[in-house]
Amino acid sequence: MADLNTYRVFFIKEKTEVTVKEGTTVLEAERIAGLSPDAPCGGAGKCGKCMVKINGAVEKACQTKITADTEVETLEKESEHRILVKGTERAVTFSPELEILDIEIPPCTVGENSSDWTRLCEAINSRRKKDIIFQPKLEILPAISRLIKEKNGKARAIVSGNQILDLKEQDGRPVLMAAFDIGTTTVAGYLLDGKTGEQLATASALNTQTEYGADVIMRANYSLEHGTEELSTCIRELLRKLIGTLCEAAKKSPEDIYQVSVVGNTCMHHLFLGIVPDSLVHAPYNPAISQGLMFPAEKFHLGIHPGGQLVALPVIAGFVGADTVACLLAVNLEEEKKMTLMIDIGTNGEIVLGNEKRRIACSTAAGPAFEGAKIACGMRGADGAIEHAHLVDGKLECKVIGGGRPAGICGSGLIDIIACLLDAGVIDESGKLLENPRVVQIDENTKKAYLLADPLESGDGKPVYLSQKDIREVQLAKGAIAAGIALLAEQMGITLEEVEQVYIAGAFGNYMDPAGACRIGMLPGVLKDRIIPVGNAAGEGAKLALLNKEELKRAERLARHTEFLELAALPEFQDQFVDELEFPEI
């Protein structure tokens, strides 16, 4: 014992030791040690994903309190997660807000009374053929006289709007930009050349905020109780690490990055910026700020150039965020003539219906089940996850990521399994598991489940199964999405048959089998042949905002002119939702 009422906690595998106060949970100790534990339920003791081993016994880290010096063995976590970074690309003219200008600053002649700053601004305006009043930047002033003396005034100005970000020599150093899609579960990043727009590297990681809860409501509530600092700091540190990874891959320096764009749902957006999201968890569930933002990035400690800028795309509503705006940008819905349905199914489900004339958006609480949370054997897309399933001569056959034995079920596999069991008559339209040799009682808590792999058949010696409760979770998720689609069509004044194309964004949509999604009733069956996966459209939109200043303006228009439909406020929503809970008949 180090001091009275404090104890040492040693993490065996990581060879890391921290000192904590008595009563601290093991989960909190893991956070203090910087281990980024997985806790989808936010430490409520419900998900069983934060298991550790103490003195040979397996315990829930979130429920086990430190009362003595303790050695903790963290259990194997999902590795090599399959995080989607690629999306359907849309070619745009490279014309960024960030400009690289080679200029010549004339010296001040005898008898002249022109300041160094004035002559710098005149040189830039002459090069741009514009008359902009630049905001003075004291840090740049010493460089002006030095470049006039040492380089005859030849200089390179890095400019964005009415901001001069840097003034330096005309050297061979690159000028870079970076774009990030901050998802509730994963984060994807892209490094771009500021001179050509070329993509130099991509990187991704799990969102480290998952240790505070799997969904946005858990994280918002945590921030209301404890403040935003922990959640804001951990996501900013993750972006800093990803920037380092991107630059290492491209053999570049983070200090050459001058502009960073970020998109995410409204809660992720607010938490990254350090805004308490209290307005998101209380009626009428509105954002604290919705317009696009551009300000100095230095306060976010991303490790880029000290003069760099952060660009945060606008949001549409409390639960339709900048990631949806980025998706709309990527598929260019502002100029789309066809009636289009766009769905981004992540931990939250955002849906937009419309075209160039009119667009309506809504949000549904859809994602935790499809991200593996609240599912007994649920896991994210990693080695060992069942990703697809199909019937062969009436027998269920599963495809596992990595090709080995199954250890759990990811979202795309969850849909396929239920679709197959519906076709096989093992699940009825109400969602009830029927009598079958593989429908068994797993333990006293799981009374009825479909056994996919027994302990000898699985990859970790534990049974892999689909429980009755799991099926109910999927019904809730798919029912919310289906109800949202139906009510958007009604609000638009069209039938579902009139929807001409369906864009599915995000990793889940990319790997999901459209036939399975239609079979379980998540998507209308009439649209099965009109579904187009567009990958990480949010990431593509985040890049477009950097590559072309008109696309950045387009993002503002899309956010401002996309109507928001609050489903919970519609009297007919509950009836529609209940109707959509059942599975369709064959």
PDB file of N, CA, C and O in Angstrom, residues 375-413:
ATOM      1  N   ILE A 375     -26.049  -7.683 -27.682  1.00  0.00           N
ATOM      2  CA  ILE A 375     -26.201  -9.026 -28.251  1.00  0.00           C
ATOM      3  C   ILE A 375     -25.289  -9.953 -27.453  1.00  0.00           C
ATOM      4  O   ILE A 375     -24.100  -9.661 -27.279  1.00  0.00           O
ATOM      5  N   ALA A 376     -25.840 -11.071 -26.971  1.00  0.00           N
ATOM      6  CA  ALA A 376     -25.096 -11.950 -26.057  1.00  0.00           C
ATOM      7  C   ALA A 376     -23.726 -12.327 -26.600  1.00  0.00           C
ATOM      8  O   ALA A 376     -22.720 -12.256 -25.898  1.00  0.00           O
ATOM      9  N   CYS A 377     -23.674 -12.742 -27.863  1.00  0.00           N
ATOM     10  CA  CYS A 377     -22.399 -13.121 -28.487  1.00  0.00           C
ATOM     11  C   CYS A 377     -21.991 -12.094 -29.544  1.00  0.00           C
ATOM     12  O   CYS A 377     -21.254 -12.405 -30.483  1.00  0.00           O
ATOM     13  N   GLY A 378     -22.482 -10.880 -29.380  1.00  0.00           N
ATOM     14  CA  GLY A 378     -22.180  -9.833 -30.357  1.00  0.00           C
ATOM     15  C   GLY A 378     -20.748  -9.360 -30.263  1.00  0.00           C
ATOM     16  O   GLY A 378     -20.153  -9.325 -29.192  1.00  0.00           O
ATOM     17  N   MET A 379     -20.173  -9.018 -31.396  1.00  0.00           N
ATOM     18  CA  MET A 379     -18.836  -8.433 -31.450  1.00  0.00           C
ATOM     19  C   MET A 379     -18.736  -7.568 -32.696  1.00  0.00           C
ATOM     20  O   MET A 379     -19.586  -7.633 -33.587  1.00  0.00           O
ATOM     21  N   ARG A 380     -17.732  -6.742 -32.726  1.00  0.00           N
ATOM     22  CA  ARG A 380     -17.526  -5.912 -33.908  1.00  0.00           C
ATOM     23  C   ARG A 380     -16.888  -6.747 -35.007  1.00  0.00           C
ATOM     24  O   ARG A 380     -16.518  -7.896 -34.800  1.00  0.00           O
ATOM     25  N   GLY A 381     -16.766  -6.165 -36.174  1.00  0.00           N
ATOM     26  CA  GLY A 381     -16.206  -6.902 -37.306  1.00  0.00           C
ATOM     27  C   GLY A 381     -14.723  -7.154 -37.127  1.00  0.00           C
ATOM     28  O   GLY A 381     -13.893  -6.313 -37.474  1.00  0.00           O
ATOM     29  N   ALA A 382     -14.368  -8.306 -36.584  1.00  0.00           N
ATOM     30  CA  ALA A 382     -12.970  -8.683 -36.340  1.00  0.00           C
ATOM     31  C   ALA A 382     -12.837 -10.173 -36.584  1.00  0.00           C
ATOM     32  O   ALA A 382     -13.834 -10.880 -36.769  1.00  0.00           O
ATOM     33  N   ASP A 383     -11.599 -10.666 -36.598  1.00  0.00           N
ATOM     34  CA  ASP A 383     -11.379 -12.100 -36.766  1.00  0.00           C
ATOM     35  C   ASP A 383     -12.209 -12.883 -35.755  1.00  0.00           C
ATOM     36  O   ASP A 383     -12.215 -12.561 -34.564  1.00  0.00           O
ATOM     37  N   GLY A 384     -12.885 -13.908 -36.241  1.00  0.00           N
ATOM     38  CA  GLY A 384     -13.713 -14.732 -35.370  1.00  0.00           C
ATOM     39  C   GLY A 384     -15.186 -14.381 -35.409  1.00  0.00           C
ATOM     40  O   GLY A 384     -16.022 -15.138 -34.908  1.00  0.00           O
ATOM     41  N   ALA A 385     -15.527 -13.246 -36.014  1.00  0.00           N
ATOM     42  CA  ALA A 385     -16.936 -12.838 -36.083  1.00  0.00           C
ATOM     43  C   ALA A 385     -17.622 -13.507 -37.269  1.00  0.00           C
ATOM     44  O   ALA A 385     -17.083 -13.532 -38.380  1.00  0.00           O
ATOM     45  N   ILE A 386     -18.821 -14.035 -37.047  1.00  0.00           N
ATOM     46  CA  ILE A 386     -19.645 -14.529 -38.155  1.00  0.00           C
ATOM     47  C   ILE A 386     -20.144 -13.316 -38.920  1.00  0.00           C
ATOM     48  O   ILE A 386     -20.847 -12.467 -38.373  1.00  0.00           O
ATOM     49  N   GLU A 387     -19.753 -13.212 -40.193  1.00  0.00           N
ATOM     50  CA  GLU A 387     -20.125 -12.035 -40.972  1.00  0.00           C
ATOM     51  C   GLU A 387     -21.250 -12.312 -41.957  1.00  0.00           C
ATOM     52  O   GLU A 387     -21.955 -11.393 -42.374  1.00  0.00           O
ATOM     53  N   HIS A 388     -21.416 -13.578 -42.359  1.00  0.00           N
ATOM     54  CA  HIS A 388     -22.500 -13.934 -43.285  1.00  0.00           C
ATOM     55  C   HIS A 388     -22.968 -15.351 -42.986  1.00  0.00           C
ATOM     56  O   HIS A 388     -22.244 -16.151 -42.380  1.00  0.00           O
ATOM     57  N   ALA A 389     -24.180 -15.642 -43.411  1.00  0.00           N
ATOM     58  CA  ALA A 389     -24.732 -16.988 -43.236  1.00  0.00           C
ATOM     59  C   ALA A 389     -25.705 -17.266 -44.375  1.00  0.00           C
ATOM     60  O   ALA A 389     -26.303 -16.337 -44.931  1.00  0.00           O
ATOM     61  N   HIS A 390     -25.837 -18.541 -44.736  1.00  0.00           N
ATOM     62  CA  HIS A 390     -26.812 -18.930 -45.746  1.00  0.00           C
ATOM     63  C   HIS A 390     -27.222 -20.377 -45.509  1.00  0.00           C
ATOM     64  O   HIS A 390     -26.541 -21.130 -44.804  1.00  0.00           O
ATOM     65  N   LEU A 391     -28.359 -20.747 -46.086  1.00  0.00           N
ATOM     66  CA  LEU A 391     -28.879 -22.103 -45.939  1.00  0.00           C
ATOM     67  C   LEU A 391     -28.392 -22.982 -47.076  1.00  0.00           C
ATOM     68  O   LEU A 391     -28.484 -22.604 -48.249  1.00  0.00           O
ATOM     69  N   VAL A 392     -27.873 -24.155 -46.738  1.00  0.00           N
ATOM     70  CA  VAL A 392     -27.471 -25.157 -47.724  1.00  0.00           C
ATOM     71  C   VAL A 392     -28.189 -26.454 -47.365  1.00  0.00           C
ATOM     72  O   VAL A 392     -27.906 -27.056 -46.320  1.00  0.00           O
ATOM     73  N   ASP A 393     -29.132 -26.845 -48.228  1.00  0.00           N
ATOM     74  CA  ASP A 393     -29.941 -28.037 -47.966  1.00  0.00           C
ATOM     75  C   ASP A 393     -30.586 -27.978 -46.586  1.00  0.00           C
ATOM     76  O   ASP A 393     -30.606 -28.957 -45.821  1.00  0.00           O
ATOM     77  N   GLY A 394     -31.084 -26.792 -46.247  1.00  0.00           N
ATOM     78  CA  GLY A 394     -31.780 -26.620 -44.983  1.00  0.00           C
ATOM     79  C   GLY A 394     -30.879 -26.452 -43.777  1.00  0.00           C
ATOM     80  O   GLY A 394     -31.356 -26.252 -42.653  1.00  0.00           O
ATOM     81  N   LYS A 395     -29.556 -26.499 -43.969  1.00  0.00           N
ATOM     82  CA  LYS A 395     -28.607 -26.380 -42.862  1.00  0.00           C
ATOM     83  C   LYS A 395     -27.940 -25.001 -42.909  1.00  0.00           C
ATOM     84  O   LYS A 395     -27.564 -24.519 -43.973  1.00  0.00           O
ATOM     85  N   LEU A 396     -27.821 -24.385 -41.748  1.00  0.00           N
ATOM     86  CA  LEU A 396     -27.209 -23.059 -41.658  1.00  0.00           C
ATOM     87  C   LEU A 396     -25.689 -23.167 -41.741  1.00  0.00           C
ATOM     88  O   LEU A 396     -25.065 -23.875 -40.950  1.00  0.00           O
ATOM     89  N   GLU A 397     -25.095 -22.481 -42.710  1.00  0.00           N
ATOM     90  CA  GLU A 397     -23.641 -22.432 -42.833  1.00  0.00           C
ATOM     91  C   GLU A 397     -23.184 -20.990 -42.668  1.00  0.00           C
ATOM     92  O   GLU A 397     -23.761 -20.077 -43.256  1.00  0.00           O
ATOM     93  N   CYS A 398     -22.137 -20.809 -41.859  1.00  0.00           N
ATOM     94  CA  CYS A 398     -21.678 -19.470 -41.512  1.00  0.00           C
ATOM     95  C   CYS A 398     -20.291 -19.179 -42.073  1.00  0.00           C
ATOM     96  O   CYS A 398     -19.427 -20.060 -42.111  1.00  0.00           O
ATOM     97  N   LYS A 399     -20.091 -17.939 -42.485  1.00  0.00           N
ATOM     98  CA  LYS A 399     -18.784 -17.473 -42.935  1.00  0.00           C
ATOM     99  C   LYS A 399     -18.180 -16.613 -41.829  1.00  0.00           C
ATOM    100  O   LYS A 399     -18.821 -15.678 -41.333  1.00  0.00           O
ATOM    101  N   VAL A 400     -16.952 -16.938 -41.436  1.00  0.00           N
ATOM    102  CA  VAL A 400     -16.297 -16.269 -40.312  1.00  0.00           C
ATOM    103  C   VAL A 400     -15.156 -15.392 -40.827  1.00  0.00           C
ATOM    104  O   VAL A 400     -14.370 -15.817 -41.684  1.00  0.00           O
ATOM    105  N   ILE A 401     -15.067 -14.173 -40.326  1.00  0.00           N
ATOM    106  CA  ILE A 401     -13.956 -13.289 -40.687  1.00  0.00           C
ATOM    107  C   ILE A 401     -12.649 -13.939 -40.246  1.00  0.00           C
ATOM    108  O   ILE A 401     -12.502 -14.368 -39.107  1.00  0.00           O
ATOM    109  N   GLY A 402     -11.705 -14.049 -41.150  1.00  0.00           N
ATOM    110  CA  GLY A 402     -10.433 -14.680 -40.855  1.00  0.00           C
ATOM    111  C   GLY A 402     -10.412 -16.169 -41.162  1.00  0.00           C
ATOM    112  O   GLY A 402      -9.359 -16.793 -41.162  1.00  0.00           O
ATOM    113  N   GLY A 403     -11.602 -16.742 -41.391  1.00  0.00           N
ATOM    114  CA  GLY A 403     -11.676 -18.135 -41.813  1.00  0.00           C
ATOM    115  C   GLY A 403     -11.570 -19.170 -40.719  1.00  0.00           C
ATOM    116  O   GLY A 403     -11.647 -20.368 -40.991  1.00  0.00           O
ATOM    117  N   GLY A 404     -11.419 -18.758 -39.463  1.00  0.00           N
ATOM    118  CA  GLY A 404     -11.293 -19.736 -38.388  1.00  0.00           C
ATOM    119  C   GLY A 404     -12.634 -20.117 -37.787  1.00  0.00           C
ATOM    120  O   GLY A 404     -13.684 -20.008 -38.425  1.00  0.00           O
ATOM    121  N   ARG A 405     -12.583 -20.544 -36.548  1.00  0.00           N
ATOM    122  CA  ARG A 405     -13.807 -20.911 -35.849  1.00  0.00           C
ATOM    123  C   ARG A 405     -14.495 -19.662 -35.310  1.00  0.00           C
ATOM    124  O   ARG A 405     -13.831 -18.677 -34.973  1.00  0.00           O
ATOM    125  N   PRO A 406     -15.834 -19.695 -35.175  1.00  0.00           N
ATOM    126  CA  PRO A 406     -16.547 -18.491 -34.723  1.00  0.00           C
ATOM    127  C   PRO A 406     -16.327 -18.202 -33.244  1.00  0.00           C
ATOM    128  O   PRO A 406     -16.226 -19.120 -32.422  1.00  0.00           O
ATOM    129  N   ALA A 407     -16.256 -16.918 -32.922  1.00  0.00           N
ATOM    130  CA  ALA A 407     -16.166 -16.477 -31.526  1.00  0.00           C
ATOM    131  C   ALA A 407     -17.324 -15.564 -31.171  1.00  0.00           C
ATOM    132  O   ALA A 407     -17.555 -15.267 -30.001  1.00  0.00           O
ATOM    133  N   GLY A 408     -18.051 -15.102 -32.193  1.00  0.00           N
ATOM    134  CA  GLY A 408     -19.165 -14.198 -31.950  1.00  0.00           C
ATOM    135  C   GLY A 408     -19.846 -13.845 -33.259  1.00  0.00           C
ATOM    136  O   GLY A 408     -19.575 -14.437 -34.306  1.00  0.00           O
ATOM    137  N   ILE A 409     -20.724 -12.846 -33.197  1.00  0.00           N
ATOM    138  CA  ILE A 409     -21.531 -12.448 -34.363  1.00  0.00           C
ATOM    139  C   ILE A 409     -21.423 -10.943 -34.537  1.00  0.00           C
ATOM    140  O   ILE A 409     -21.646 -10.184 -33.584  1.00  0.00           O
ATOM    141  N   CYS A 410     -21.072 -10.477 -35.742  1.00  0.00           N
ATOM    142  CA  CYS A 410     -21.103  -9.036 -36.018  1.00  0.00           C
ATOM    143  C   CYS A 410     -22.423  -8.689 -36.712  1.00  0.00           C
ATOM    144  O   CYS A 410     -23.233  -9.563 -37.008  1.00  0.00           O
ATOM    145  N   GLY A 411     -22.641  -7.405 -36.978  1.00  0.00           N
ATOM    146  CA  GLY A 411     -23.937  -6.939 -37.455  1.00  0.00           C
ATOM    147  C   GLY A 411     -24.425  -7.587 -38.730  1.00  0.00           C
ATOM    148  O   GLY A 411     -25.594  -7.996 -38.831  1.00  0.00           O
ATOM    149  N   SER A 412     -23.555  -7.697 -39.746  1.00  0.00           N
ATOM    150  CA  SER A 412     -23.988  -8.285 -41.021  1.00  0.00           C
ATOM    151  C   SER A 412     -24.344  -9.751 -40.840  1.00  0.00           C
ATOM    152  O   SER A 412     -25.301 -10.253 -41.451  1.00  0.00           O
ATOM    153  N   GLY A 413     -23.606 -10.466 -39.977  1.00  0.00           N
ATOM    154  CA  GLY A 413     -23.914 -11.859 -39.701  1.00  0.00           C
ATOM    155  C   GLY A 413     -25.218 -12.012 -38.948  1.00  0.00           C
ATOM    156  O   GLY A 413     -25.987 -12.964 -39.182  1.00  0.00           O
TER     157      GLY A 413
END
